[in-house]
CSV table of C-alpha atoms and ligand atoms in Angstrom, one decimal:
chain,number,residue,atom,x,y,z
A,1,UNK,CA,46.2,-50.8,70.6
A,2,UNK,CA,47.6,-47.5,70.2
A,3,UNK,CA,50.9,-46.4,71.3
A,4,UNK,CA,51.4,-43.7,73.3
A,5,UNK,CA,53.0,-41.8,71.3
A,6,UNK,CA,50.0,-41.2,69.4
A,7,UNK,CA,47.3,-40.9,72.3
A,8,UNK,CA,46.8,-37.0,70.7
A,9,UNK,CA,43.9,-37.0,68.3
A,10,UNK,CA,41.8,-38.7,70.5
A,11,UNK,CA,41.5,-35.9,72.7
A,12,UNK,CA,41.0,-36.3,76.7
A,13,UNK,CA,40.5,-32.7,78.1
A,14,UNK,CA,42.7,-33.7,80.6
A,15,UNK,CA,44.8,-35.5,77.8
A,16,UNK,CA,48.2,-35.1,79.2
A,17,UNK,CA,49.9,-33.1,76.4
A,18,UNK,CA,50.8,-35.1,73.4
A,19,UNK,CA,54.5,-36.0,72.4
A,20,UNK,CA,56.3,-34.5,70.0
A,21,UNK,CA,55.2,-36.0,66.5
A,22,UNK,CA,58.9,-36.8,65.0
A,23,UNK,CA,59.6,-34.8,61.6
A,24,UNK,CA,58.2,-37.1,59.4
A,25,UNK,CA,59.8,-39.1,57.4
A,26,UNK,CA,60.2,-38.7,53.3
A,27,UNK,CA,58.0,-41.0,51.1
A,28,UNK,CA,59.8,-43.5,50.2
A,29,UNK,CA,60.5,-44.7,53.5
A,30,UNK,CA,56.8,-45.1,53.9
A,31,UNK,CA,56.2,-46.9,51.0
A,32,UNK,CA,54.4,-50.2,51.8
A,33,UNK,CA,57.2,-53.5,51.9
A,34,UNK,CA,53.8,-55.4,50.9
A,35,UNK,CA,51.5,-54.4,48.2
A,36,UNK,CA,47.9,-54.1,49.7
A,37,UNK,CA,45.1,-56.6,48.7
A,38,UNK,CA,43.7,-55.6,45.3
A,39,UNK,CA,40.4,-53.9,46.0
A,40,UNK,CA,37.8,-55.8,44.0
A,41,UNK,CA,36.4,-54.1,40.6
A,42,UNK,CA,32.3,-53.9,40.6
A,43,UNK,CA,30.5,-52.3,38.0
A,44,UNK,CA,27.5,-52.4,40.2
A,45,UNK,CA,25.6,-48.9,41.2
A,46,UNK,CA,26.5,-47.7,44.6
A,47,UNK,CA,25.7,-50.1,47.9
A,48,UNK,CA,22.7,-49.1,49.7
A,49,UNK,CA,24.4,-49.5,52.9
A,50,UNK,CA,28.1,-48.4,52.8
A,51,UNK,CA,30.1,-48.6,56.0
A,52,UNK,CA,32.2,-45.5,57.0
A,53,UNK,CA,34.6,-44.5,59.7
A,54,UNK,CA,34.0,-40.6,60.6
A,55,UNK,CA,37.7,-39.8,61.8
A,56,UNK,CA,40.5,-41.7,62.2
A,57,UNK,CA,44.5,-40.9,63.3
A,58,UNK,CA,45.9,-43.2,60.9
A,59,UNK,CA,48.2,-40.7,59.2
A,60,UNK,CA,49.5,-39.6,62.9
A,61,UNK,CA,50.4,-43.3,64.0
A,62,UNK,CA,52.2,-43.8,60.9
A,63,UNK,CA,54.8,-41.0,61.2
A,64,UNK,CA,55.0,-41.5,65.2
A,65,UNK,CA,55.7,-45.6,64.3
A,66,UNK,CA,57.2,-45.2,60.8
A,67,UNK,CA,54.8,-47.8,59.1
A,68,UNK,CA,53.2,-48.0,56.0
A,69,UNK,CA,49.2,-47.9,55.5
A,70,UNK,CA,49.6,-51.7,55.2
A,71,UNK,CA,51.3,-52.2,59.1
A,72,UNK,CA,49.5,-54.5,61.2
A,73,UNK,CA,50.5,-51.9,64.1
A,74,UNK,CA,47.8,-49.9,62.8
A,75,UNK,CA,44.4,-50.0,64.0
A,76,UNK,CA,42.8,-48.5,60.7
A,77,UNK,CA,45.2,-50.2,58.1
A,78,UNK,CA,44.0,-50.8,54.8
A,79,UNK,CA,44.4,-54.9,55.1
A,80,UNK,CA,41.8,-53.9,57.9
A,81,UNK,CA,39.5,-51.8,56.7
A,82,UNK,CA,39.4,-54.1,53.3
A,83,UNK,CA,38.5,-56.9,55.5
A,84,UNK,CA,35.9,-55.2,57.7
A,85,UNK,CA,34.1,-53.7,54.6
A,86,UNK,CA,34.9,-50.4,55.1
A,87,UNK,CA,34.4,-48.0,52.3
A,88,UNK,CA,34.9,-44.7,53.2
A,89,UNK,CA,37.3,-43.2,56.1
A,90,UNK,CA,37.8,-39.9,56.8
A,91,UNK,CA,41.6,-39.3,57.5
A,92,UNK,CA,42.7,-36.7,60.1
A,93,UNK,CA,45.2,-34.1,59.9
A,94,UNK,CA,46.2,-33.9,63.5
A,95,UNK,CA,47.5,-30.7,64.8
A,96,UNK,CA,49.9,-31.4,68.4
A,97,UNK,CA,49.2,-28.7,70.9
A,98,UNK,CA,51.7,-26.0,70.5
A,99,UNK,CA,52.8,-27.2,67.6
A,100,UNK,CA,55.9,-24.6,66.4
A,101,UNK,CA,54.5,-24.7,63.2
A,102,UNK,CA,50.6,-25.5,63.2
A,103,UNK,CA,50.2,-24.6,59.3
A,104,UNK,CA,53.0,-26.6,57.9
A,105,UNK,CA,52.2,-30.0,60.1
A,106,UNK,CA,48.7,-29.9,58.7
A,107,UNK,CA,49.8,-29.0,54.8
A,108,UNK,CA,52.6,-31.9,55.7
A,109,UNK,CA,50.5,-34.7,57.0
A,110,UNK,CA,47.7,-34.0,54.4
A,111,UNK,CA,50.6,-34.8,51.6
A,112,UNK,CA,51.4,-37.3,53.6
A,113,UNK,CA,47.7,-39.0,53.2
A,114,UNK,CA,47.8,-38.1,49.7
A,115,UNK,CA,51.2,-40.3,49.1
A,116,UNK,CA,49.6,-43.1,51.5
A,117,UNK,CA,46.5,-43.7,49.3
A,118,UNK,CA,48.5,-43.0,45.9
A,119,UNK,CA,50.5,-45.9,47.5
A,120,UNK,CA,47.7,-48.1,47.6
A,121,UNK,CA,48.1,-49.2,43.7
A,122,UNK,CA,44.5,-48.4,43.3
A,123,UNK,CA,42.8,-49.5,46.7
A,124,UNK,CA,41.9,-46.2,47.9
A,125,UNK,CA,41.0,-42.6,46.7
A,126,UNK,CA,40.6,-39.2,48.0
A,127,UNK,CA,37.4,-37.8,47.2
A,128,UNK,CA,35.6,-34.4,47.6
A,129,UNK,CA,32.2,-34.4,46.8
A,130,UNK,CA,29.6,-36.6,47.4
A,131,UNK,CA,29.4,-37.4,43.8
A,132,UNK,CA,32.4,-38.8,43.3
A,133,UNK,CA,32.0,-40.6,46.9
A,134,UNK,CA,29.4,-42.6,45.4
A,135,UNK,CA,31.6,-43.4,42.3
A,136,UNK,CA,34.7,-44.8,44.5
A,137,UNK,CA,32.4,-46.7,46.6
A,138,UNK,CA,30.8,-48.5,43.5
A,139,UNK,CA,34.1,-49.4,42.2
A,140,UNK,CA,34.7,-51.2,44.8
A,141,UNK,CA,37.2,-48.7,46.5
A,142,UNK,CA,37.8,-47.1,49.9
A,143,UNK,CA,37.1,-43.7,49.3
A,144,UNK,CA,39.5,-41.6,51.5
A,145,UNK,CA,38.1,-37.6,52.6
A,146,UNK,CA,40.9,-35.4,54.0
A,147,UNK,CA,40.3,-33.3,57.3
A,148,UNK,CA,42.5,-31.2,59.6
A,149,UNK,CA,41.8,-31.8,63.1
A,150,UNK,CA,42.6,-28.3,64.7
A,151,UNK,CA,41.8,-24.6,64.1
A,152,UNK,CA,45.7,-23.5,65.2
A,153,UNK,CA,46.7,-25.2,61.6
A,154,UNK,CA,44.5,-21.8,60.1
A,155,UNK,CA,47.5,-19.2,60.5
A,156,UNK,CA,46.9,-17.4,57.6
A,157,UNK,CA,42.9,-17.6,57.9
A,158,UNK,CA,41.2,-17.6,54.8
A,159,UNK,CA,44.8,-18.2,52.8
A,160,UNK,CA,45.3,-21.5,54.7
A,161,UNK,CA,41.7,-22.4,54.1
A,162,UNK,CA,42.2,-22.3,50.6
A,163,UNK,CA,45.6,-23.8,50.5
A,164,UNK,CA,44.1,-26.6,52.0
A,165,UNK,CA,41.0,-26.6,50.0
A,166,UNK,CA,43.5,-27.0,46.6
A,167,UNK,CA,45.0,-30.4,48.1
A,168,UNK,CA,41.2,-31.6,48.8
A,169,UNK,CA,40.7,-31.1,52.5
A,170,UNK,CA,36.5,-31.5,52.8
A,171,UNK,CA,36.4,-31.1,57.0
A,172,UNK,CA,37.8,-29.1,59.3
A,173,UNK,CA,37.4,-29.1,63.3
A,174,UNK,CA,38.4,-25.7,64.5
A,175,UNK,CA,40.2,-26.5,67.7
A,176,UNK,CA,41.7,-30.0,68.9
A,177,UNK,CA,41.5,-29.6,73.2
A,178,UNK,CA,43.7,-26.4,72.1
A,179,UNK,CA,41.5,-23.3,71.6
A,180,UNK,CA,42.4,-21.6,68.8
A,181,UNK,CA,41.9,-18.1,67.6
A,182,UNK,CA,38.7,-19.0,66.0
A,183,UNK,CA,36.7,-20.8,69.0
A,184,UNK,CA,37.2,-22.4,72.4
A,185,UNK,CA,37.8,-26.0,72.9
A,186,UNK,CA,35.5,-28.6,75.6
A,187,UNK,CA,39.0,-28.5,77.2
A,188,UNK,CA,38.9,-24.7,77.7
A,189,UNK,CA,36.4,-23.3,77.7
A,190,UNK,CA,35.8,-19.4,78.9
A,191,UNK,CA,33.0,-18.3,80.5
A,192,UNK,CA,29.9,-16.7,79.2
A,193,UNK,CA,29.9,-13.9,76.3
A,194,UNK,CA,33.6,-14.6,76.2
A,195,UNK,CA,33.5,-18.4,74.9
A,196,UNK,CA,32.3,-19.7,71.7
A,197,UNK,CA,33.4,-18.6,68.1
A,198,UNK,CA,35.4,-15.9,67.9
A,199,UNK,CA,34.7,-12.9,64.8
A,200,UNK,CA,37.1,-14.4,63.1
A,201,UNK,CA,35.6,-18.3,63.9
A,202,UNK,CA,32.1,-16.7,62.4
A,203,UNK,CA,33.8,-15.8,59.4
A,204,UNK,CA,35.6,-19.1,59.3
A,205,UNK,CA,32.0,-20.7,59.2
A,206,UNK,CA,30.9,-18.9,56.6
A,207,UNK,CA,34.2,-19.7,54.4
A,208,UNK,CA,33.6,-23.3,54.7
A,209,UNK,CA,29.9,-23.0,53.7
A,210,UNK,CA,30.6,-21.2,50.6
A,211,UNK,CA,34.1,-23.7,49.8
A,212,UNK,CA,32.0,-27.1,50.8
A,213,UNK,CA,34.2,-27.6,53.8
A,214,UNK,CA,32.4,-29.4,56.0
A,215,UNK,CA,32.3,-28.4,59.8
A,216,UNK,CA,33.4,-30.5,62.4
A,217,UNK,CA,32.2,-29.8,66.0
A,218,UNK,CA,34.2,-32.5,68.1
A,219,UNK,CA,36.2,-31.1,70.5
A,220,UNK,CA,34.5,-27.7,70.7
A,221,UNK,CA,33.2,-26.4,73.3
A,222,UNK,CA,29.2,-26.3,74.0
A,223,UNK,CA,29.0,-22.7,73.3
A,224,UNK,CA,31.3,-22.9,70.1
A,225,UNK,CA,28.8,-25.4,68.8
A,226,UNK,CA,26.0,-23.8,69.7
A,227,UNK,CA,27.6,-20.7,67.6
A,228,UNK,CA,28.2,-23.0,64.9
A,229,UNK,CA,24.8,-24.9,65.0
A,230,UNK,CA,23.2,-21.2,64.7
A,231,UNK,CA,25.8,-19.8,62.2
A,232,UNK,CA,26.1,-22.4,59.3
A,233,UNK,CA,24.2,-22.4,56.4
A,234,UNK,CA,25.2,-26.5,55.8
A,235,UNK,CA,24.3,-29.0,58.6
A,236,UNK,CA,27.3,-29.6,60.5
A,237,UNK,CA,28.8,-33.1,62.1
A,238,UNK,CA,30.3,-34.1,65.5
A,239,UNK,CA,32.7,-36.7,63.6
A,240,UNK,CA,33.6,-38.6,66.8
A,241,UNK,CA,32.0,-37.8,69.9
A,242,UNK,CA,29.5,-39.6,72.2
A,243,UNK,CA,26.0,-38.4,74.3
A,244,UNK,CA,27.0,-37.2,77.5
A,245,UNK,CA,23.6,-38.2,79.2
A,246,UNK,CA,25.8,-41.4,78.8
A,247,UNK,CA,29.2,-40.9,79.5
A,248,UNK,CA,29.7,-36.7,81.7
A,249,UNK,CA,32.8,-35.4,80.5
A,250,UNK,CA,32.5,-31.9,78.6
A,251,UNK,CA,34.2,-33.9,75.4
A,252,UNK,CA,30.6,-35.6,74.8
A,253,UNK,CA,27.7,-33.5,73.7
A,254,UNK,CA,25.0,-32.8,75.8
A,255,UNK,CA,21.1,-33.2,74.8
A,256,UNK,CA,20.3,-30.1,73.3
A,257,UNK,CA,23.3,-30.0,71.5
A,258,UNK,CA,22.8,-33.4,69.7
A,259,UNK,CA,19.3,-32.4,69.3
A,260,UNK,CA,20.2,-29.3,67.4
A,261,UNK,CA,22.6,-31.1,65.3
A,262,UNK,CA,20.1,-33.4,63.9
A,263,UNK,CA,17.8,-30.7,63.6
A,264,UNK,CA,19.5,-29.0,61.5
A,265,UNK,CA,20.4,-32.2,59.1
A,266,UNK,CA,23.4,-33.1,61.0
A,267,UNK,CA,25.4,-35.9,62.0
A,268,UNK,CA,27.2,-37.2,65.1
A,269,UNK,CA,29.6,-40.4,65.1
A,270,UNK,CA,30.0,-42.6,68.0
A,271,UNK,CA,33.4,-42.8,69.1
A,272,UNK,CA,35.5,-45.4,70.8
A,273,UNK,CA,38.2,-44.2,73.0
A,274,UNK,CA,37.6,-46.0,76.7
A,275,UNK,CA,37.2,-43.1,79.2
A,276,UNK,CA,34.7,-41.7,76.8
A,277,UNK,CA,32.4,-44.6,76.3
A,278,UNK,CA,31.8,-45.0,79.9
A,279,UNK,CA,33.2,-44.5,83.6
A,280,UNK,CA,34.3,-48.2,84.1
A,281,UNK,CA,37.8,-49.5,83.8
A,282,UNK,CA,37.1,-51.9,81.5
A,283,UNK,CA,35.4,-51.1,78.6
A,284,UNK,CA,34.4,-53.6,76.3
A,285,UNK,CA,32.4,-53.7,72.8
A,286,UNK,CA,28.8,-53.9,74.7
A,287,UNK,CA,29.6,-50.6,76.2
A,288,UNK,CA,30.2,-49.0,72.8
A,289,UNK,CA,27.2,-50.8,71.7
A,290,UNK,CA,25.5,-49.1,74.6
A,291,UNK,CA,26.9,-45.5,73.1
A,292,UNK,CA,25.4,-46.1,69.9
A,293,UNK,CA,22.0,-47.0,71.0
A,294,UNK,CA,21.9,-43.8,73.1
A,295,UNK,CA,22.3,-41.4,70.0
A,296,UNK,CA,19.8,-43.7,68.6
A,297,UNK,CA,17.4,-43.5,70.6
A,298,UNK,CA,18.4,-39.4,71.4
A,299,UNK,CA,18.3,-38.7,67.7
A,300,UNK,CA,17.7,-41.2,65.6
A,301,UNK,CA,19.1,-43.3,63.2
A,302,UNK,CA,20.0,-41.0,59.8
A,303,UNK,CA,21.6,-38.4,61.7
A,304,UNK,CA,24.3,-40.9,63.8
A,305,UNK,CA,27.2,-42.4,62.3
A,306,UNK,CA,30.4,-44.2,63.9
A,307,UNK,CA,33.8,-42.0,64.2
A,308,UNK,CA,36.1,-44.8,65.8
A,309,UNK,CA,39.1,-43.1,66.5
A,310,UNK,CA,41.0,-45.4,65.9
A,311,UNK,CA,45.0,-45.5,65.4
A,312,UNK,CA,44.5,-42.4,67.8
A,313,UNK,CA,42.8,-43.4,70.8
A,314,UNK,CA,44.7,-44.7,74.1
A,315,UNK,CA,42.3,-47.2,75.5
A,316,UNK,CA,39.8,-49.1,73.0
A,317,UNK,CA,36.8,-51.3,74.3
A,318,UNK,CA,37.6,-54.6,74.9
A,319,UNK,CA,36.3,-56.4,71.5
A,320,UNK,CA,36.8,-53.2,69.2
A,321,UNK,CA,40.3,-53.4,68.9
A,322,UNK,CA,40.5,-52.7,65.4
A,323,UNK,CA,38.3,-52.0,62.4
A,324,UNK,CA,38.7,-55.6,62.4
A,325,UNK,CA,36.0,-55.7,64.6
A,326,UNK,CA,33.1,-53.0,63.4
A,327,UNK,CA,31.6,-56.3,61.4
A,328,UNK,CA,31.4,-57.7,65.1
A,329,UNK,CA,29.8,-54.4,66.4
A,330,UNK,CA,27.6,-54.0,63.5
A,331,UNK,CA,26.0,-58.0,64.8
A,332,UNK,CA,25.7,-56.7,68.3
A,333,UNK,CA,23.8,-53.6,67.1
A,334,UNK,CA,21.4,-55.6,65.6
A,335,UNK,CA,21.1,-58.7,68.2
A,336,UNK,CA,20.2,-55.5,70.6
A,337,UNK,CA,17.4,-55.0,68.2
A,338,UNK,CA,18.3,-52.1,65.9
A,339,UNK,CA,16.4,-52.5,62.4
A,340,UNK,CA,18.2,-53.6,59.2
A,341,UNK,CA,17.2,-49.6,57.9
A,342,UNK,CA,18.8,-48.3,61.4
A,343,UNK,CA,21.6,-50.4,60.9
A,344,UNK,CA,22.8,-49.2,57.0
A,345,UNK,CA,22.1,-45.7,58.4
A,346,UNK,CA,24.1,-45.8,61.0
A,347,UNK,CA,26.9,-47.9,59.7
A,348,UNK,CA,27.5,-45.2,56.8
A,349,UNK,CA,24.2,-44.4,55.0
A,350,UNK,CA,23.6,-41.7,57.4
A,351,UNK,CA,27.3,-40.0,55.8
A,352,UNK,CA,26.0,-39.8,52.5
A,353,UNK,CA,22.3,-38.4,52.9
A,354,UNK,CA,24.7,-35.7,54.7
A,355,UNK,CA,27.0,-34.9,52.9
A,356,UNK,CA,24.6,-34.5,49.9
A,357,UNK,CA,22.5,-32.4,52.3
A,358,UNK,CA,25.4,-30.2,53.2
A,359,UNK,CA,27.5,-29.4,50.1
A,360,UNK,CA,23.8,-28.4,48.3
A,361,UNK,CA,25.0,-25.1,50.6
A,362,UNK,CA,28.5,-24.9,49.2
A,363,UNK,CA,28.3,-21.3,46.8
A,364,UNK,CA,31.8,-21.9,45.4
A,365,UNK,CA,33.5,-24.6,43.1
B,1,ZN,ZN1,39.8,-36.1,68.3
């Protein structure tokens, strides 16, 4: 369960506003006490089917808790995501709200990732193409992709962009629940002509096309992603957020919107935090299940994923407590009656067809 300290990334739009993340602490102190698990060498081509986690807080929880990657405290350790099979998570930058200095906590925690997974002796590496994705997978490694979580991290526009490119950041969300001055959040939206992308949020677009950034829409707000959906030359993905035909809270995406994402190649990830799964005060695992059916069924199988949330939501189902547990949603998905073809698309093979599909648009090395 997360603390509370970390409830940010997550995202409510009535989120209470996050604590302060403390200054983080250097590297050594976060080096694991335990070495991780070996990942097992396989000189075997890439799975068919490989599991992935769309966005997770991980790198938030462990300077809020001051734990290594290996900390049972976490929700996405690596002991974890070893055991569940998980071979490729993408790691969030999180940007607080009103954060004093929005650039330098996302520059810091991406380092920050970067130490974590050099720390794991071998288990994990960062990737940034597709290419190489599918080489870390087949050896038997979690491949890590780096993402900030927040357009307010872009002070210096295209200069932070770049900056961020260098140290291998593939996705960017341009707003958390805080607007930033490149489009409106679901949690604040304007009105009319005034929402949506801003000029400088269109060029912001067009920057990530051509650097093979790819966009994240969670947390935007309908008319931001409609802006995006219409501006982008690459599909684009929702990396954690749920149908709202489902679950009515502006943080979910309405019909059109998840039609227009799959439309366009796209991808949207199921994710687990309670009060956005459904309305009832306990939420369990068959709830979630519920969630992922309902993309299913809204847009089919190769164009949903699953974008726990975890180590940054407050309140996880009952029974998905952990990526300890995706082996046990993965069984319910298919006791409900989802095909063995639906199943490997949804559980990660729906990633990779994307991200091939979107950095074919990428005009820059
Ligand atoms: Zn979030």
């Amino acid at each position: 369960m997360a603390s509370i300290l970390a409830l940010a990334a997550c995202s409510a739009n009535n989120d209470p506003v996050p604590e302060p993340v403390p200054e983080p602490v250097p590297d050594e102190q976060m080096t694991p006490a335990e070495t991780p698990t070996p990942a097992p060498k396989s000189t075997a081509t890439a799975p068919i089917a490989p599991v992935v986690d769309l966005h997770v807080d991980t790198i938030t929880m462990m300077i809020n808790e001051g734990v290594p990657w290996t900390s049972p405290k976490l929700e996405a350790s690596l002991p974890a995501l070893q055991e569940a099979g998980v071979n490729v998570v993408v790691q969030a930058a999180w940007i607080e709200r009103g954060a004093e200095d929005p650039r330098g906590m996302a520059l810091g925690k991406v380092r920050r990732i970067r130490a974590m997974v050099e720390q794991s002796h071998g288990a994990a590496a960062i990737v940034t193409g597709p290419e190489q994705l599918e080489r870390v997978i087949a050896e038997g490694r979690i491949a890590v992709i780096l993402a900030i979580e927040g357009g307010t991290a872009l002070t210096d526009g295209e200069a932070t962009v770049r900056e961020l490119h260098a140290l291998g950041v593939r996705m960017i969300g341009l707003t958390w629940s805080e607007s930033s001055p490149y489009a409106d959040s679901s949690a604040e939206p304007r009105p009319g002509d005034a929402g949506g992308l801003t000029d400088e949020g269109k060029a912001m677009v067009a920057l990530c096309n051509d650097l093979g950034i790819l966009l994240d829409v969670s947390h935007m707000s309908d008319r931001a992603t409609a802006d995006v959906l219409a501006l982008s030359r690459a599909p684009v993905l929702a990396s954690h957020s749920n149908a709202q035909a489902v679950r009515d809270v502006p943080r979910n995406l309405n019909d059109e919107l998840l039609a227009g994402i799959a439309a366009r190649g796209g991808l949207v990830g199921a994710m687990f935090h309670g009060p956005f799964v459904a309305g009832s005060e306990e939420v369990t695992r068959e709830h979630a299940v519920a969630m992922v059916l309902a993309l299913e069924k809204r847009v089919g199988a190769d164009y949903v994923g699953i974008g726990t949330d975890f180590d940054g939501i407050i309140a996880a189902p009952e029974g998905l407590a952990s990526a300890r547990d995706l082996p046990s949603l993965y069984d319910d998905l298919r006791a409900a009656g989802l095909s063995s073809e639906a199943l490997a698309a949804i559980r990660g093979g729906s990633f990779v067809r994307f991200w091939k599909a979107a950095d074919s648009a990428r005009t820059r090395p």
